[in-house]
Amino acid sequence: MRPLSFRSDELRSHLLRSKIATLGELKQALGTSVDVTVFRKLKSLDYLTSYSHRGRYYTLREIARFDEQGLWSHSAAWFSQFGTLLATAETFVNRSPRGYFADELARALHVDVQDSLHQLVQQRRVTRQIVSGLYLYTAIDRTIQQGQLLTRRNVDAVPTVVDASVLEVSEEELKAAILLFYSLLDEQQRRLYAGLESLKLGRGGDRHLADFLDLNLHTVARGRQQLLAQDVEVDRVRRVGGGRKPVEKKRPK
């Protein structure tokens, strides 16, 4: 009796139709119950394994449409042109102009990264420094690392700036402009502005804004909570009777 013959183009056709698939789905498509058979056929294809869901999903490189960060997602499964989660996290940290806190990298990659970052530090593929009471993960290259720390300090000095490397004015000019704008706001607007910027910063945002704007920490927290609860007093822009008087049209005689 001749052994069963399996064709890799059957896997390719299935993936082209479904975009992504689990190992079980690929075995069913190929008509086998043996994992090794599927991997042997996948080997002849340019395939990718998801870095999310513990590598549970497979796709073809020709299917993936990577964004400018090198990531692609389908049905909540995430793939990277850099490969595994470890490799992707390493690349992101080393390429970042200001390094990453763990929660920042988790948001960028859409998965938890604590264990991966711990492994990368142990393997000396990234480094970490304590900044603002948290571990900042930086490049292994000393020159890049120093640039990341310098940029991060500039960002922390002006907490409303996401990336200081894109500034077209000096840090002091930006600070002066922000504080001038802030001085023109009323009490509620100041509180809400601080709360909004704190939300954008995430963890530690209340403290950053309180220090920068010389506010009580609880004031920033209150502004943030008001925005989230949509509990804001909206005054009318014009009082009743204000503005230009309506012009009464003259009736033709």
PDB file of C-alpha atoms in Angstrom:
ATOM      1  CA  MET A   1       0.000   0.000   0.000  1.00  0.00           C
ATOM      2  CA  ARG A   2       1.439   3.347  -1.061  1.00  0.00           C
ATOM      3  CA  PRO A   3       1.990   5.907   1.746  1.00  0.00           C
ATOM      4  CA  LEU A   4      -0.261   8.944   1.771  1.00  0.00           C
ATOM      5  CA  SER A   5       1.140  11.941  -0.113  1.00  0.00           C
ATOM      6  CA  PHE A   6       0.550  15.405   1.291  1.00  0.00           C
ATOM      7  CA  ARG A   7       1.011  18.586  -0.713  1.00  0.00           C
ATOM      8  CA  SER A   8       2.170  21.912   0.728  1.00  0.00           C
ATOM      9  CA  ASP A   9       0.040  23.838  -1.772  1.00  0.00           C
ATOM     10  CA  GLU A  10      -3.028  22.545   0.076  1.00  0.00           C
ATOM     11  CA  LEU A  11      -1.821  24.399   3.176  1.00  0.00           C
ATOM     12  CA  ARG A  12      -1.115  27.499   1.105  1.00  0.00           C
ATOM     13  CA  SER A  13      -4.612  27.455  -0.403  1.00  0.00           C
ATOM     14  CA  HIS A  14      -6.190  27.076   3.014  1.00  0.00           C
ATOM     15  CA  LEU A  15      -4.194  29.978   4.468  1.00  0.00           C
ATOM     16  CA  LEU A  16      -4.935  32.203   1.491  1.00  0.00           C
ATOM     17  CA  ARG A  17      -8.620  31.646   2.138  1.00  0.00           C
ATOM     18  CA  SER A  18      -8.631  31.944   5.937  1.00  0.00           C
ATOM     19  CA  LYS A  19      -5.645  34.349   6.372  1.00  0.00           C
ATOM     20  CA  ILE A  20      -4.614  32.647   9.630  1.00  0.00           C
ATOM     21  CA  ALA A  21      -5.056  29.145  11.069  1.00  0.00           C
ATOM     22  CA  THR A  22      -4.183  27.035  14.105  1.00  0.00           C
ATOM     23  CA  LEU A  23      -2.172  23.828  13.913  1.00  0.00           C
ATOM     24  CA  GLY A  24      -5.354  21.811  14.322  1.00  0.00           C
ATOM     25  CA  GLU A  25      -6.990  23.596  11.411  1.00  0.00           C
ATOM     26  CA  LEU A  26      -3.919  23.028   9.239  1.00  0.00           C
ATOM     27  CA  LYS A  27      -3.864  19.322  10.076  1.00  0.00           C
ATOM     28  CA  GLN A  28      -7.522  19.080   9.097  1.00  0.00           C
ATOM     29  CA  ALA A  29      -6.863  20.932   5.837  1.00  0.00           C
ATOM     30  CA  LEU A  30      -3.959  18.624   5.033  1.00  0.00           C
ATOM     31  CA  GLY A  31      -5.814  15.462   6.064  1.00  0.00           C
ATOM     32  CA  THR A  32      -3.328  14.314   8.696  1.00  0.00           C
ATOM     33  CA  SER A  33      -3.215  13.894  12.458  1.00  0.00           C
ATOM     34  CA  VAL A  34       0.559  14.234  12.665  1.00  0.00           C
ATOM     35  CA  ASP A  35       2.054  17.592  13.717  1.00  0.00           C
ATOM     36  CA  VAL A  36       5.408  16.868  12.086  1.00  0.00           C
ATOM     37  CA  THR A  37       3.761  16.385   8.709  1.00  0.00           C
ATOM     38  CA  VAL A  38       2.275  19.870   8.853  1.00  0.00           C
ATOM     39  CA  PHE A  39       5.558  21.473   9.881  1.00  0.00           C
ATOM     40  CA  ARG A  40       7.402  19.609   7.154  1.00  0.00           C
ATOM     41  CA  LYS A  41       5.016  21.028   4.563  1.00  0.00           C
ATOM     42  CA  LEU A  42       5.040  24.512   6.120  1.00  0.00           C
ATOM     43  CA  LYS A  43       8.829  24.505   5.870  1.00  0.00           C
ATOM     44  CA  SER A  44       8.600  24.831   2.100  1.00  0.00           C
ATOM     45  CA  LEU A  45       6.340  27.884   2.505  1.00  0.00           C
ATOM     46  CA  ASP A  46       7.374  31.312   3.761  1.00  0.00           C
ATOM     47  CA  TYR A  47       5.192  31.133   6.856  1.00  0.00           C
ATOM     48  CA  LEU A  48       4.918  33.162  10.060  1.00  0.00           C
ATOM     49  CA  THR A  49       3.896  32.270  13.599  1.00  0.00           C
ATOM     50  CA  SER A  50       1.925  34.760  15.693  1.00  0.00           C
ATOM     51  CA  TYR A  51       3.808  36.413  18.528  1.00  0.00           C
ATOM     52  CA  SER A  52       0.518  36.706  20.404  1.00  0.00           C
ATOM     53  CA  HIS A  53      -1.544  33.767  21.727  1.00  0.00           C
ATOM     54  CA  ARG A  54       1.706  31.892  22.502  1.00  0.00           C
ATOM     55  CA  GLY A  55       2.411  31.340  18.804  1.00  0.00           C
ATOM     56  CA  ARG A  56      -0.873  29.505  18.252  1.00  0.00           C
ATOM     57  CA  TYR A  57      -1.635  30.980  14.819  1.00  0.00           C
ATOM     58  CA  TYR A  58       0.083  30.622  11.456  1.00  0.00           C
ATOM     59  CA  THR A  59      -0.027  32.694   8.283  1.00  0.00           C
ATOM     60  CA  LEU A  60       1.985  33.281   5.119  1.00  0.00           C
ATOM     61  CA  ARG A  61       4.329  36.217   4.730  1.00  0.00           C
ATOM     62  CA  GLU A  62       2.644  37.033   1.427  1.00  0.00           C
ATOM     63  CA  ILE A  63      -0.653  37.533   3.284  1.00  0.00           C
ATOM     64  CA  ALA A  64       0.631  39.861   6.025  1.00  0.00           C
ATOM     65  CA  ARG A  65       0.333  43.601   5.430  1.00  0.00           C
ATOM     66  CA  PHE A  66       2.774  44.990   7.955  1.00  0.00           C
ATOM     67  CA  ASP A  67       2.364  48.546   9.206  1.00  0.00           C
ATOM     68  CA  GLU A  68       5.205  51.040   9.589  1.00  0.00           C
ATOM     69  CA  GLN A  69       6.122  49.365  12.900  1.00  0.00           C
ATOM     70  CA  GLY A  70       6.424  45.955  11.248  1.00  0.00           C
ATOM     71  CA  LEU A  71       3.229  44.538  12.800  1.00  0.00           C
ATOM     72  CA  TRP A  72       0.110  42.971  11.303  1.00  0.00           C
ATOM     73  CA  SER A  73      -3.068  41.695  12.942  1.00  0.00           C
ATOM     74  CA  HIS A  74      -5.953  39.522  11.862  1.00  0.00           C
ATOM     75  CA  SER A  75      -8.813  38.404  14.130  1.00  0.00           C
ATOM     76  CA  ALA A  76      -6.926  39.632  17.226  1.00  0.00           C
ATOM     77  CA  ALA A  77      -3.830  37.564  16.400  1.00  0.00           C
ATOM     78  CA  TRP A  78      -0.640  39.604  16.024  1.00  0.00           C
ATOM     79  CA  PHE A  79       2.292  38.877  13.714  1.00  0.00           C
ATOM     80  CA  SER A  80       5.644  40.610  13.368  1.00  0.00           C
ATOM     81  CA  GLN A  81       8.119  40.815  10.538  1.00  0.00           C
ATOM     82  CA  PHE A  82      10.791  40.418  13.228  1.00  0.00           C
ATOM     83  CA  GLY A  83       9.483  36.995  14.279  1.00  0.00           C
ATOM     84  CA  THR A  84       8.859  35.992  17.888  1.00  0.00           C
ATOM     85  CA  LEU A  85       7.713  38.203  20.748  1.00  0.00           C
ATOM     86  CA  LEU A  86      11.257  38.191  22.153  1.00  0.00           C
ATOM     87  CA  ALA A  87      12.749  39.322  18.852  1.00  0.00           C
ATOM     88  CA  THR A  88      10.040  41.926  18.329  1.00  0.00           C
ATOM     89  CA  ALA A  89      10.371  43.393  21.825  1.00  0.00           C
ATOM     90  CA  GLU A  90      14.159  43.514  21.410  1.00  0.00           C
ATOM     91  CA  THR A  91      13.859  45.340  18.088  1.00  0.00           C
ATOM     92  CA  PHE A  92      11.333  47.847  19.436  1.00  0.00           C
ATOM     93  CA  VAL A  93      13.489  48.674  22.471  1.00  0.00           C
ATOM     94  CA  ASN A  94      16.685  49.043  20.470  1.00  0.00           C
ATOM     95  CA  ARG A  95      15.030  51.187  17.797  1.00  0.00           C
ATOM     96  CA  SER A  96      13.093  53.446  20.162  1.00  0.00           C
ATOM     97  CA  PRO A  97      14.398  57.036  20.482  1.00  0.00           C
ATOM     98  CA  ARG A  98      13.559  57.035  24.216  1.00  0.00           C
ATOM     99  CA  GLY A  99      13.345  53.399  25.322  1.00  0.00           C
ATOM    100  CA  TYR A 100      10.209  51.810  26.722  1.00  0.00           C
ATOM    101  CA  PHE A 101       8.553  51.332  30.063  1.00  0.00           C
ATOM    102  CA  ALA A 102       6.902  47.897  30.198  1.00  0.00           C
ATOM    103  CA  ASP A 103       3.361  49.292  29.991  1.00  0.00           C
ATOM    104  CA  GLU A 104       4.304  51.454  26.989  1.00  0.00           C
ATOM    105  CA  LEU A 105       5.716  48.464  25.112  1.00  0.00           C
ATOM    106  CA  ALA A 106       2.684  46.366  26.034  1.00  0.00           C
ATOM    107  CA  ARG A 107       0.436  48.989  24.445  1.00  0.00           C
ATOM    108  CA  ALA A 108       2.625  49.138  21.345  1.00  0.00           C
ATOM    109  CA  LEU A 109       2.662  45.346  20.882  1.00  0.00           C
ATOM    110  CA  HIS A 110      -0.877  44.672  22.205  1.00  0.00           C
ATOM    111  CA  VAL A 111       0.336  41.863  24.486  1.00  0.00           C
ATOM    112  CA  ASP A 112       1.858  41.487  27.944  1.00  0.00           C
ATOM    113  CA  VAL A 113       5.648  41.856  27.741  1.00  0.00           C
ATOM    114  CA  GLN A 114       6.862  41.552  31.352  1.00  0.00           C
ATOM    115  CA  ASP A 115       8.237  38.010  30.990  1.00  0.00           C
ATOM    116  CA  SER A 116       9.787  38.768  27.595  1.00  0.00           C
ATOM    117  CA  LEU A 117      11.566  41.868  28.884  1.00  0.00           C
ATOM    118  CA  HIS A 118      12.854  39.915  31.878  1.00  0.00           C
ATOM    119  CA  GLN A 119      14.296  37.269  29.545  1.00  0.00           C
ATOM    120  CA  LEU A 120      15.865  39.908  27.289  1.00  0.00           C
ATOM    121  CA  VAL A 121      17.590  41.542  30.261  1.00  0.00           C
ATOM    122  CA  GLN A 122      18.851  38.162  31.498  1.00  0.00           C
ATOM    123  CA  GLN A 123      20.173  37.356  28.016  1.00  0.00           C
ATOM    124  CA  ARG A 124      21.779  40.834  27.839  1.00  0.00           C
ATOM    125  CA  ARG A 125      19.880  41.747  24.700  1.00  0.00           C
ATOM    126  CA  VAL A 126      18.431  44.907  26.300  1.00  0.00           C
ATOM    127  CA  THR A 127      19.271  46.858  29.445  1.00  0.00           C
ATOM    128  CA  ARG A 128      17.110  48.551  32.048  1.00  0.00           C
ATOM    129  CA  GLN A 129      17.459  51.679  34.175  1.00  0.00           C
ATOM    130  CA  ILE A 130      15.257  53.061  36.945  1.00  0.00           C
ATOM    131  CA  VAL A 131      13.596  56.261  35.713  1.00  0.00           C
ATOM    132  CA  SER A 132      10.802  57.983  37.649  1.00  0.00           C
ATOM    133  CA  GLY A 133      10.582  54.954  39.934  1.00  0.00           C
ATOM    134  CA  LEU A 134      10.003  52.488  37.059  1.00  0.00           C
ATOM    135  CA  TYR A 135      12.262  50.290  34.936  1.00  0.00           C
ATOM    136  CA  LEU A 136      13.026  51.898  31.579  1.00  0.00           C
ATOM    137  CA  TYR A 137      14.179  49.337  29.020  1.00  0.00           C
ATOM    138  CA  THR A 138      16.917  50.649  26.742  1.00  0.00           C
ATOM    139  CA  ALA A 139      19.273  49.506  23.987  1.00  0.00           C
ATOM    140  CA  ILE A 140      22.286  47.352  24.722  1.00  0.00           C
ATOM    141  CA  ASP A 141      24.481  49.729  22.710  1.00  0.00           C
ATOM    142  CA  ARG A 142      25.852  52.362  25.115  1.00  0.00           C
ATOM    143  CA  THR A 143      25.668  55.235  22.624  1.00  0.00           C
ATOM    144  CA  ILE A 144      22.047  54.517  21.705  1.00  0.00           C
ATOM    145  CA  GLN A 145      21.205  53.939  25.367  1.00  0.00           C
ATOM    146  CA  GLN A 146      22.576  57.348  26.406  1.00  0.00           C
ATOM    147  CA  GLY A 147      20.574  59.041  23.638  1.00  0.00           C
ATOM    148  CA  GLN A 148      17.411  57.256  24.789  1.00  0.00           C
ATOM    149  CA  LEU A 149      17.938  58.379  28.393  1.00  0.00           C
ATOM    150  CA  LEU A 150      18.574  61.969  27.311  1.00  0.00           C
ATOM    151  CA  THR A 151      15.432  62.024  25.167  1.00  0.00           C
ATOM    152  CA  ARG A 152      13.410  60.471  27.982  1.00  0.00           C
ATOM    153  CA  ARG A 153      14.571  63.191  30.396  1.00  0.00           C
ATOM    154  CA  ASN A 154      13.451  65.847  27.905  1.00  0.00           C
ATOM    155  CA  VAL A 155      10.058  64.161  27.576  1.00  0.00           C
ATOM    156  CA  ASP A 156       9.660  63.980  31.352  1.00  0.00           C
ATOM    157  CA  ALA A 157      10.522  67.689  31.601  1.00  0.00           C
ATOM    158  CA  VAL A 158       7.630  68.544  29.266  1.00  0.00           C
ATOM    159  CA  PRO A 159       5.101  65.797  30.058  1.00  0.00           C
ATOM    160  CA  THR A 160       2.632  66.845  27.348  1.00  0.00           C
ATOM    161  CA  VAL A 161       5.180  65.903  24.662  1.00  0.00           C
ATOM    162  CA  VAL A 162       5.111  62.314  23.440  1.00  0.00           C
ATOM    163  CA  ASP A 163       8.453  62.367  21.617  1.00  0.00           C
ATOM    164  CA  ALA A 164      10.936  65.175  22.205  1.00  0.00           C
ATOM    165  CA  SER A 165      12.860  64.192  19.075  1.00  0.00           C
ATOM    166  CA  VAL A 166      10.166  65.779  16.878  1.00  0.00           C
ATOM    167  CA  LEU A 167      10.207  69.201  18.552  1.00  0.00           C
ATOM    168  CA  GLU A 168      10.812  72.137  16.209  1.00  0.00           C
ATOM    169  CA  VAL A 169      11.284  74.618  19.068  1.00  0.00           C
ATOM    170  CA  SER A 170      13.462  74.519  22.158  1.00  0.00           C
ATOM    171  CA  GLU A 171      12.233  72.830  25.312  1.00  0.00           C
ATOM    172  CA  GLU A 172      12.135  76.161  27.148  1.00  0.00           C
ATOM    173  CA  GLU A 173      10.088  77.823  24.387  1.00  0.00           C
ATOM    174  CA  LEU A 174       7.607  74.959  24.482  1.00  0.00           C
ATOM    175  CA  LYS A 175       7.321  75.128  28.259  1.00  0.00           C
ATOM    176  CA  ALA A 176       6.643  78.871  28.108  1.00  0.00           C
ATOM    177  CA  ALA A 177       3.963  78.417  25.422  1.00  0.00           C
ATOM    178  CA  ILE A 178       2.190  75.663  27.387  1.00  0.00           C
ATOM    179  CA  LEU A 179       2.230  77.649  30.632  1.00  0.00           C
ATOM    180  CA  LEU A 180       0.964  80.779  28.865  1.00  0.00           C
ATOM    181  CA  PHE A 181      -1.918  78.808  27.371  1.00  0.00           C
ATOM    182  CA  TYR A 182      -2.631  77.230  30.764  1.00  0.00           C
ATOM    183  CA  SER A 183      -2.755  80.651  32.450  1.00  0.00           C
ATOM    184  CA  LEU A 184      -5.587  81.715  30.126  1.00  0.00           C
ATOM    185  CA  LEU A 185      -7.884  78.913  31.280  1.00  0.00           C
ATOM    186  CA  ASP A 186     -10.415  79.133  34.082  1.00  0.00           C
ATOM    187  CA  GLU A 187     -10.292  76.838  37.127  1.00  0.00           C
ATOM    188  CA  GLN A 188     -12.342  74.012  35.627  1.00  0.00           C
ATOM    189  CA  GLN A 189     -10.553  74.173  32.288  1.00  0.00           C
ATOM    190  CA  ARG A 190      -7.153  73.978  34.015  1.00  0.00           C
ATOM    191  CA  ARG A 191      -8.240  70.919  35.963  1.00  0.00           C
ATOM    192  CA  LEU A 192      -9.636  69.221  32.859  1.00  0.00           C
ATOM    193  CA  TYR A 193      -6.586  70.075  30.755  1.00  0.00           C
ATOM    194  CA  ALA A 194      -4.307  68.539  33.383  1.00  0.00           C
ATOM    195  CA  GLY A 195      -6.588  65.493  33.582  1.00  0.00           C
ATOM    196  CA  LEU A 196      -6.575  65.039  29.812  1.00  0.00           C
ATOM    197  CA  GLU A 197      -2.791  65.187  29.552  1.00  0.00           C
ATOM    198  CA  SER A 198      -2.518  62.769  32.476  1.00  0.00           C
ATOM    199  CA  LEU A 199      -4.758  60.287  30.650  1.00  0.00           C
ATOM    200  CA  LYS A 200      -2.493  60.504  27.601  1.00  0.00           C
ATOM    201  CA  LEU A 201       0.602  59.778  29.686  1.00  0.00           C
ATOM    202  CA  GLY A 202      -0.859  56.791  31.522  1.00  0.00           C
ATOM    203  CA  ARG A 203       0.767  55.505  34.694  1.00  0.00           C
ATOM    204  CA  GLY A 204       2.399  58.299  36.680  1.00  0.00           C
ATOM    205  CA  GLY A 205       0.647  60.958  34.595  1.00  0.00           C
ATOM    206  CA  ASP A 206      -1.010  62.636  37.588  1.00  0.00           C
ATOM    207  CA  ARG A 207       2.335  63.193  39.294  1.00  0.00           C
ATOM    208  CA  HIS A 208       4.022  64.483  36.120  1.00  0.00           C
ATOM    209  CA  LEU A 209       1.275  67.028  35.464  1.00  0.00           C
ATOM    210  CA  ALA A 210       1.017  68.082  39.107  1.00  0.00           C
ATOM    211  CA  ASP A 211       4.756  68.827  39.195  1.00  0.00           C
ATOM    212  CA  PHE A 212       4.818  70.529  35.800  1.00  0.00           C
ATOM    213  CA  LEU A 213       1.774  72.769  36.354  1.00  0.00           C
ATOM    214  CA  ASP A 214       2.341  73.253  40.090  1.00  0.00           C
ATOM    215  CA  LEU A 215      -1.004  71.663  40.924  1.00  0.00           C
ATOM    216  CA  ASN A 216      -2.197  69.524  43.790  1.00  0.00           C
ATOM    217  CA  LEU A 217      -2.023  65.852  42.842  1.00  0.00           C
ATOM    218  CA  HIS A 218      -5.685  65.378  43.778  1.00  0.00           C
ATOM    219  CA  THR A 219      -6.685  68.231  41.442  1.00  0.00           C
ATOM    220  CA  VAL A 220      -5.176  66.428  38.459  1.00  0.00           C
ATOM    221  CA  ALA A 221      -6.819  63.159  39.511  1.00  0.00           C
ATOM    222  CA  ARG A 222     -10.168  64.928  39.848  1.00  0.00           C
ATOM    223  CA  GLY A 223      -9.875  66.403  36.343  1.00  0.00           C
ATOM    224  CA  ARG A 224      -9.038  62.977  34.938  1.00  0.00           C
ATOM    225  CA  GLN A 225     -11.960  61.361  36.746  1.00  0.00           C
ATOM    226  CA  GLN A 226     -14.352  64.093  35.592  1.00  0.00           C
ATOM    227  CA  LEU A 227     -13.410  63.495  31.967  1.00  0.00           C
ATOM    228  CA  LEU A 228     -13.826  59.738  32.261  1.00  0.00           C
ATOM    229  CA  ALA A 229     -17.209  60.171  33.937  1.00  0.00           C
ATOM    230  CA  GLN A 230     -18.142  63.010  31.556  1.00  0.00           C
ATOM    231  CA  ASP A 231     -19.013  65.000  34.670  1.00  0.00           C
ATOM    232  CA  VAL A 232     -18.294  68.499  33.334  1.00  0.00           C
ATOM    233  CA  GLU A 233     -20.175  71.756  33.807  1.00  0.00           C
ATOM    234  CA  VAL A 234     -20.672  73.217  30.361  1.00  0.00           C
ATOM    235  CA  ASP A 235     -21.459  76.914  30.506  1.00  0.00           C
ATOM    236  CA  ARG A 236     -23.222  78.603  27.660  1.00  0.00           C
ATOM    237  CA  VAL A 237     -20.766  80.392  25.429  1.00  0.00           C
ATOM    238  CA  ARG A 238     -23.117  83.363  25.165  1.00  0.00           C
ATOM    239  CA  ARG A 239     -25.577  84.646  27.677  1.00  0.00           C
ATOM    240  CA  VAL A 240     -29.201  85.024  26.710  1.00  0.00           C
ATOM    241  CA  GLY A 241     -29.548  88.260  24.827  1.00  0.00           C
ATOM    242  CA  GLY A 242     -25.872  88.422  23.915  1.00  0.00           C
ATOM    243  CA  GLY A 243     -24.397  88.654  20.459  1.00  0.00           C
ATOM    244  CA  ARG A 244     -25.599  90.635  17.494  1.00  0.00           C
ATOM    245  CA  LYS A 245     -29.195  91.714  17.482  1.00  0.00           C
ATOM    246  CA  PRO A 246     -31.313  90.025  14.821  1.00  0.00           C
ATOM    247  CA  VAL A 247     -32.116  92.320  11.938  1.00  0.00           C
ATOM    248  CA  GLU A 248     -35.832  92.592  11.221  1.00  0.00           C
ATOM    249  CA  LYS A 249     -36.522  92.351   7.554  1.00  0.00           C
ATOM    250  CA  LYS A 250     -38.539  95.199   6.107  1.00  0.00           C
ATOM    251  CA  ARG A 251     -41.695  94.127   4.405  1.00  0.00           C
ATOM    252  CA  PRO A 252     -42.105  95.438   0.903  1.00  0.00           C
ATOM    253  CA  LYS A 253     -44.701  98.195   0.614  1.00  0.00           C
TER     254      LYS A 253
END
